[in-house]
PDB file of C-alpha atoms in Angstrom:
ATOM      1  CA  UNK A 300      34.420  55.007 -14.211  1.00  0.00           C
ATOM      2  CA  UNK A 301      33.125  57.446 -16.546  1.00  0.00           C
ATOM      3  CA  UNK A 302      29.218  57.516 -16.815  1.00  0.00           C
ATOM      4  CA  UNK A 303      27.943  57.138 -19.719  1.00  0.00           C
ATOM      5  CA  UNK A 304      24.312  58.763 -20.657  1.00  0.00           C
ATOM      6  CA  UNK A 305      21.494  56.944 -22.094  1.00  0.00           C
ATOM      7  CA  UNK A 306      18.502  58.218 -23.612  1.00  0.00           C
ATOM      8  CA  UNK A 307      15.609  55.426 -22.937  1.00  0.00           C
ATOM      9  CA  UNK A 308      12.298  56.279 -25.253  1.00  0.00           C
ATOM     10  CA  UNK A 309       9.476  54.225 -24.832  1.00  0.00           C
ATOM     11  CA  UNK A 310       5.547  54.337 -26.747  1.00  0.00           C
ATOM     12  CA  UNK A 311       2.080  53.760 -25.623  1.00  0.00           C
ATOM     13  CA  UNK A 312       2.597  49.848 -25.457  1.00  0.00           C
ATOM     14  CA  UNK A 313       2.228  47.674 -22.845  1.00  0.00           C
ATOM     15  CA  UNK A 314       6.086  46.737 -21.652  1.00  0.00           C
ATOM     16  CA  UNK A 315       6.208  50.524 -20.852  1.00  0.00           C
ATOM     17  CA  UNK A 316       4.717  50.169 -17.416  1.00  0.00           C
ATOM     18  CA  UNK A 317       8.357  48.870 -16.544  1.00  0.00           C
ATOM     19  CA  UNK A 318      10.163  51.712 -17.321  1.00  0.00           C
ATOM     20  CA  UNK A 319      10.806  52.261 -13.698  1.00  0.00           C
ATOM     21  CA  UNK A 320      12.538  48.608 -13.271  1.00  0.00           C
ATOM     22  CA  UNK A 321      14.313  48.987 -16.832  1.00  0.00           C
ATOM     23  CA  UNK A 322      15.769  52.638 -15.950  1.00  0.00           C
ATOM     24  CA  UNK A 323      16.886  51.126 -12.456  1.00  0.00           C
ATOM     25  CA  UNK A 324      18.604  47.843 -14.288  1.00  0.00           C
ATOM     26  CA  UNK A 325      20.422  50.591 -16.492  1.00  0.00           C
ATOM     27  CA  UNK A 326      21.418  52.413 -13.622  1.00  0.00           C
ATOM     28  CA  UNK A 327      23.283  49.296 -12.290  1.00  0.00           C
ATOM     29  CA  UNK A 328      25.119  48.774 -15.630  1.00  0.00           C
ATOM     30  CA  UNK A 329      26.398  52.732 -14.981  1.00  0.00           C
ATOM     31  CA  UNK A 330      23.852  54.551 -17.347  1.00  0.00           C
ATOM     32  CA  UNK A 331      23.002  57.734 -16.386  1.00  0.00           C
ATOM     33  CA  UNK A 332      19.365  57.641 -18.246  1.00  0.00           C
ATOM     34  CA  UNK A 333      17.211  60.141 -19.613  1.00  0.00           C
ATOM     35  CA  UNK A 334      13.194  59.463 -20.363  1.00  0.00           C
ATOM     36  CA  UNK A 335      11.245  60.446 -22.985  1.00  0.00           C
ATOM     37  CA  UNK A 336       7.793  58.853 -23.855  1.00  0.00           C
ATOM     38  CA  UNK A 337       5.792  59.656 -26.300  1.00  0.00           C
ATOM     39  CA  UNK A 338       2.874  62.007 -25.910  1.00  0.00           C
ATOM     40  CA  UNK A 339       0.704  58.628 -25.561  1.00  0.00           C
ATOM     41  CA  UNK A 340       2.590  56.898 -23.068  1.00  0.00           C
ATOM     42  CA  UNK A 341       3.600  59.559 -21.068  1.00  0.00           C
ATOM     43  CA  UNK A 342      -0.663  60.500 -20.675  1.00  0.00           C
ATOM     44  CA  UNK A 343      -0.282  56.173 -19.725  1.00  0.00           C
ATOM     45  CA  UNK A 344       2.059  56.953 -16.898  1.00  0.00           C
ATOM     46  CA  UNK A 345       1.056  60.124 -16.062  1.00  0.00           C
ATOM     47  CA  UNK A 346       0.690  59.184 -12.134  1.00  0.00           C
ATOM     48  CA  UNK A 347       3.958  58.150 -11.952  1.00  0.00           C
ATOM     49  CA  UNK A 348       5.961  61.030 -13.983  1.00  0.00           C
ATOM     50  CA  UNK A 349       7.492  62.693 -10.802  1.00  0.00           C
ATOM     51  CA  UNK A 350       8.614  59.773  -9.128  1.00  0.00           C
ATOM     52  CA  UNK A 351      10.222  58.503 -12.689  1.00  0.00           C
ATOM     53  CA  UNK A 352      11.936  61.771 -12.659  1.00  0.00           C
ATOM     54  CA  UNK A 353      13.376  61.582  -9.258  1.00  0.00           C
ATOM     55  CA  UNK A 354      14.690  58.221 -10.326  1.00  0.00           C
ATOM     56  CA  UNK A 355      16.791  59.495 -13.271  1.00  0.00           C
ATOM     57  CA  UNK A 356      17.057  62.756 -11.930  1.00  0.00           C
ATOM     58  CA  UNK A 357      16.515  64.204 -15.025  1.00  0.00           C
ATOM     59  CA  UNK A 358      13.387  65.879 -16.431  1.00  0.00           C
ATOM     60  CA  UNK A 359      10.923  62.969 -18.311  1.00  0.00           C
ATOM     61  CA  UNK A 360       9.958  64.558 -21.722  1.00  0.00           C
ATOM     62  CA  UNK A 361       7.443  63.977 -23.767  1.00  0.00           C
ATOM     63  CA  UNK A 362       7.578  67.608 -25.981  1.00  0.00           C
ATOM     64  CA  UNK A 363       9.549  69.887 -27.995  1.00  0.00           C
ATOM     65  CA  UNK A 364      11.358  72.359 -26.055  1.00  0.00           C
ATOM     66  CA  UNK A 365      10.959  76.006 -27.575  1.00  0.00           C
ATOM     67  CA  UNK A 366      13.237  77.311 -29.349  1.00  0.00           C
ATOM     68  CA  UNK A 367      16.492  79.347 -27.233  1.00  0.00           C
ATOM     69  CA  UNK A 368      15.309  76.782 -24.044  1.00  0.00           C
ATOM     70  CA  UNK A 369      18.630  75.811 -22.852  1.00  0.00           C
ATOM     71  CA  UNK A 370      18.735  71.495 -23.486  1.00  0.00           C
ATOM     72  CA  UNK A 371      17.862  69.970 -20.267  1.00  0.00           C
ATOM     73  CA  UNK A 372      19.520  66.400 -20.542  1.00  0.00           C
ATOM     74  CA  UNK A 373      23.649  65.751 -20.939  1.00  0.00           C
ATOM     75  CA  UNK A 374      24.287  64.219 -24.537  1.00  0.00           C
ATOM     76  CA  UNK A 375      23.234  60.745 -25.559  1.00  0.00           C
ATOM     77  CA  UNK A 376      25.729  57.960 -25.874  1.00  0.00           C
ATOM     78  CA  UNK A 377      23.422  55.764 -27.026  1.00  0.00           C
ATOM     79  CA  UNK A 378      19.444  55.443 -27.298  1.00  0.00           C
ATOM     80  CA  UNK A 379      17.181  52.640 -26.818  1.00  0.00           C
ATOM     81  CA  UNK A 380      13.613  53.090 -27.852  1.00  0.00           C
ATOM     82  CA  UNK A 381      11.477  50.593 -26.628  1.00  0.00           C
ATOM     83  CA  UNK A 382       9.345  49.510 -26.733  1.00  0.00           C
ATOM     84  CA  UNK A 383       8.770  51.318 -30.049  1.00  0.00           C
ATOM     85  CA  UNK A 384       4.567  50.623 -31.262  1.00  0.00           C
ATOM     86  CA  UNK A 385       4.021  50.432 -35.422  1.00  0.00           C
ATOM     87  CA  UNK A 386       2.923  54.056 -35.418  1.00  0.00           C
ATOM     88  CA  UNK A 387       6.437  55.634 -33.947  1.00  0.00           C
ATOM     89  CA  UNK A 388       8.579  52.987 -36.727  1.00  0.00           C
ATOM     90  CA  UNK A 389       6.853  53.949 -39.212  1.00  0.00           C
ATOM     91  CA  UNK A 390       6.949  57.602 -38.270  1.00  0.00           C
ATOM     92  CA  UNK A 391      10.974  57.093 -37.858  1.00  0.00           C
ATOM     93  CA  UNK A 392      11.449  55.715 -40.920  1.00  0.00           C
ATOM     94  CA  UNK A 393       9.710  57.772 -42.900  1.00  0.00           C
ATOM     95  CA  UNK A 394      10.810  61.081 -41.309  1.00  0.00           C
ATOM     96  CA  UNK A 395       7.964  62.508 -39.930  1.00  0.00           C
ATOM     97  CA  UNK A 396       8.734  64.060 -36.714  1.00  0.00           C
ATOM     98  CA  UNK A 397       5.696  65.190 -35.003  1.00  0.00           C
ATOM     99  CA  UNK A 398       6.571  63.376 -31.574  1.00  0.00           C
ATOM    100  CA  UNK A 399       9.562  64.285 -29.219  1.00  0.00           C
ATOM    101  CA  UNK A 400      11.226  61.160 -28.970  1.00  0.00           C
ATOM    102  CA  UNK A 401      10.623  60.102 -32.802  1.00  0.00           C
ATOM    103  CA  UNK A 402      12.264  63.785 -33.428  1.00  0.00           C
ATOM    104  CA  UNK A 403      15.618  62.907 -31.920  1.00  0.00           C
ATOM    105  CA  UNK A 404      15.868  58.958 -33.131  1.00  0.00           C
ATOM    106  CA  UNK A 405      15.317  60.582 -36.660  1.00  0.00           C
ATOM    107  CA  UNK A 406      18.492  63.514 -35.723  1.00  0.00           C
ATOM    108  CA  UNK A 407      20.524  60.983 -33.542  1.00  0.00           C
ATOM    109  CA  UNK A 408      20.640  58.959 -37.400  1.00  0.00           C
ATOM    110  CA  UNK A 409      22.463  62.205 -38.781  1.00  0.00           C
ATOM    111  CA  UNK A 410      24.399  62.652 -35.281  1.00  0.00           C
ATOM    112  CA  UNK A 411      25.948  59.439 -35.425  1.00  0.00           C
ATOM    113  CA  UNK A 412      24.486  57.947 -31.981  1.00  0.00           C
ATOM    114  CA  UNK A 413      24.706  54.487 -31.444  1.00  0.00           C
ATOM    115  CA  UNK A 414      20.780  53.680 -30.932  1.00  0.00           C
ATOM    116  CA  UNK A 415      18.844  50.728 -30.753  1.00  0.00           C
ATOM    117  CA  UNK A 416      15.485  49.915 -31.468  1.00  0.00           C
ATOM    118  CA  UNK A 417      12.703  46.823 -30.155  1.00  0.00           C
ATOM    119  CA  UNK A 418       8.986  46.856 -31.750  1.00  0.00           C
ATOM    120  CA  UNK A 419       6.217  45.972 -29.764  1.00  0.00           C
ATOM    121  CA  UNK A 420       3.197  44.893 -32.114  1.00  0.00           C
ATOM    122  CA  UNK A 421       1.205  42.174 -32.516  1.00  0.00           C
ATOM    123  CA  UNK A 422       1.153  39.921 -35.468  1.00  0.00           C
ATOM    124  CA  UNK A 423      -1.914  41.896 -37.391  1.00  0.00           C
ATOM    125  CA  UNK A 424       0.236  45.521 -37.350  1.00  0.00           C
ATOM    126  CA  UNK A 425       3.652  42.907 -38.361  1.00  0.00           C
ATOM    127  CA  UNK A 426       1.875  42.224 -41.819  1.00  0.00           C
ATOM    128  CA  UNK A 427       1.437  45.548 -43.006  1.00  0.00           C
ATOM    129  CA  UNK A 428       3.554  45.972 -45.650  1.00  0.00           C
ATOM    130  CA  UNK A 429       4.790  49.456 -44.278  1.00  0.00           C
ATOM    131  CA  UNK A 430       6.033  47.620 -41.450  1.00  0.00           C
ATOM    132  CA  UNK A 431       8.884  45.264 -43.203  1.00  0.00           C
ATOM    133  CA  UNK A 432       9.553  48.360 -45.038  1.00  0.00           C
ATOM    134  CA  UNK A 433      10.358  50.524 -42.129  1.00  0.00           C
ATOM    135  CA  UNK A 434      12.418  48.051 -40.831  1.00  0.00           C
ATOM    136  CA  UNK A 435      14.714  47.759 -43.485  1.00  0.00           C
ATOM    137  CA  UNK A 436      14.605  51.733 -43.833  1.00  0.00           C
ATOM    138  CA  UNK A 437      15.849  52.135 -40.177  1.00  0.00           C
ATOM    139  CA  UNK A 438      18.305  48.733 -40.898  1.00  0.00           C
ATOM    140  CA  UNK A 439      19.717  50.534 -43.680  1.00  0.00           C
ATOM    141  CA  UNK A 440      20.354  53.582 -41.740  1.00  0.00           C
ATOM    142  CA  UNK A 441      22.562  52.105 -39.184  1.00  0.00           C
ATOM    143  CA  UNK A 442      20.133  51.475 -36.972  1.00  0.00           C
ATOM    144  CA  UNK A 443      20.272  48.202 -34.797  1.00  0.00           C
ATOM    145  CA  UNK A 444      16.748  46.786 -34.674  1.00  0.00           C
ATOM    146  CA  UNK A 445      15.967  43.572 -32.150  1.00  0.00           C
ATOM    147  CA  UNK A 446      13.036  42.029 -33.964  1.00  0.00           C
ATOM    148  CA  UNK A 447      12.761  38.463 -34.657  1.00  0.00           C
ATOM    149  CA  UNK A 448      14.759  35.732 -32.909  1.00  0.00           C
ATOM    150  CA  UNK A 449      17.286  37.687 -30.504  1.00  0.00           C
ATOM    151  CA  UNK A 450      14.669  40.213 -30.146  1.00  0.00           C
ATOM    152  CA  UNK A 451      10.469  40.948 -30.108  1.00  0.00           C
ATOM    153  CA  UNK A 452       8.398  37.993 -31.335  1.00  0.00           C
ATOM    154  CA  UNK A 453       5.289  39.676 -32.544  1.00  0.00           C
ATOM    155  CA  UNK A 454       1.935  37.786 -31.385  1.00  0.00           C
ATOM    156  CA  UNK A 455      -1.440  37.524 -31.882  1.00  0.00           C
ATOM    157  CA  UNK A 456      -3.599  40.779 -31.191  1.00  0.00           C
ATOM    158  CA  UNK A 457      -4.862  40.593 -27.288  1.00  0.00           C
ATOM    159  CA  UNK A 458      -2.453  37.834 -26.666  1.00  0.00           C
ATOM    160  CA  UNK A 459       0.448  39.373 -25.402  1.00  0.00           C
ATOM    161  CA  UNK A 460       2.496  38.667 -22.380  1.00  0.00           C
ATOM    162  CA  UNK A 461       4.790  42.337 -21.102  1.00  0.00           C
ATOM    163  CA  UNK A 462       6.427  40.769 -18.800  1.00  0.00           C
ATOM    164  CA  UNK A 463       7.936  38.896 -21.147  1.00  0.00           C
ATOM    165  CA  UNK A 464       9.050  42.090 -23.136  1.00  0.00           C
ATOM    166  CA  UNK A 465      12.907  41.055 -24.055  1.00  0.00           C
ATOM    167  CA  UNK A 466      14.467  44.425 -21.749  1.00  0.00           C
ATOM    168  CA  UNK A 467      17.888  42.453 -20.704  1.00  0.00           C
ATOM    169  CA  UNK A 468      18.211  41.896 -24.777  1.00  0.00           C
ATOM    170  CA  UNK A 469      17.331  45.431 -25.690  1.00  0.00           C
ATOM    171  CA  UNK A 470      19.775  47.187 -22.752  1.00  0.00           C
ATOM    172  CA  UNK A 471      22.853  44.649 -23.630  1.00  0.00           C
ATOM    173  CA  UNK A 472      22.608  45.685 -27.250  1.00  0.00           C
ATOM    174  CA  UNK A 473      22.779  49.595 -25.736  1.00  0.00           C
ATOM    175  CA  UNK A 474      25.929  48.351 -24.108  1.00  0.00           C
ATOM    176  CA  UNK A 475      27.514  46.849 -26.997  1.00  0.00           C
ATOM    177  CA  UNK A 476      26.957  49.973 -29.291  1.00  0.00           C
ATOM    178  CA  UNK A 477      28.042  52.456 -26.930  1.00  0.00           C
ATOM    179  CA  UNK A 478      31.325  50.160 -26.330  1.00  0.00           C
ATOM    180  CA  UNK A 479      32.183  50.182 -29.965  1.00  0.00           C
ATOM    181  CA  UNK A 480      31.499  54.721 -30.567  1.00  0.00           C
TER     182      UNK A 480
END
């Protein structure tokens, strides 16, 4: 079986304290997976960064490499960010590239790589007006977004439950897209 390679980007929101059980469940569908966290989330899990890399046995990356810095991860079949907070889908959408992991969901659009995108925000940041509108933005550029029934249910601020936090959704949509490139 060939192994495919999947680049798993997760921000500062709650779910992402199960990266370590999420990267494991997509190493037993055959991923070979690749972290990158957002400069907030990867300060969140900064205790565990080593041991996260020893699990993918890839680097974790949070920054920019410099420029002539040889790429450190194999190429992306497909790329699941989540969970993906207000800040990095409206960031996305709107092209503004100041974080690692937005930086390559906003190239892997022009690439062509199958990616896949869950929220994680509570009700209050879902009725910003920005918010529908980067949805549809990211929609409209071929990306698959699991928000809604299917996907993340936002809920009320303080209220949430991670554990709860939709992963077997999000990594069987991964699956599907990279089945179909």
């Amino acid at each position: 079986m060939t192994t495919r390679t999947l680049y798993l980007f997760g921000s500062a929101a709650p779910p992402v304290f199960d990266v370590a059980k999420v990267i494991s469940m997509a190493q037993d569908d055959g991923w070979d997976v690749c972290l990158g966290l957002t400069p907030s989330a990867a300060c969140w899990l900064h205790e565990n960064l080593d041991d996260l890399a020893d699990l993918t046995g890839h680097p974790v990356r949070s920054e920019y490499k410099a420029p002539g810095e040889p790429d450190v991860w194999p190429e992306a079949d497909a790329i699941l960010f989540a969970p993906a907070t207000f800040n990095s889908i409206n960031s996305w959408a709107l092209g503004m590239t100041s974080t690692f992991v937005v930086g390559v969901v906003a190239e892997g659009i022009g690439k062509g790589i199958p990616t896949v995108t869950m929220p994680c925000v509570n009700a209050a940041y879902a009725t910003h007006r920005q918010f529908d509108r980067s949805i549809a933005e990211l929609l409209e550029q071929g990306i698959t977004v699991l928000y809604g029934e299917g996907g993340f249910m936002p809920n009320a601020p303080g209220t949430g439950a991670p554990q709860a936090y939709p992963w077997n959704a999000a990594l069987a949509s991964a699956r599907e897209l990279a089945g179909r490139a």
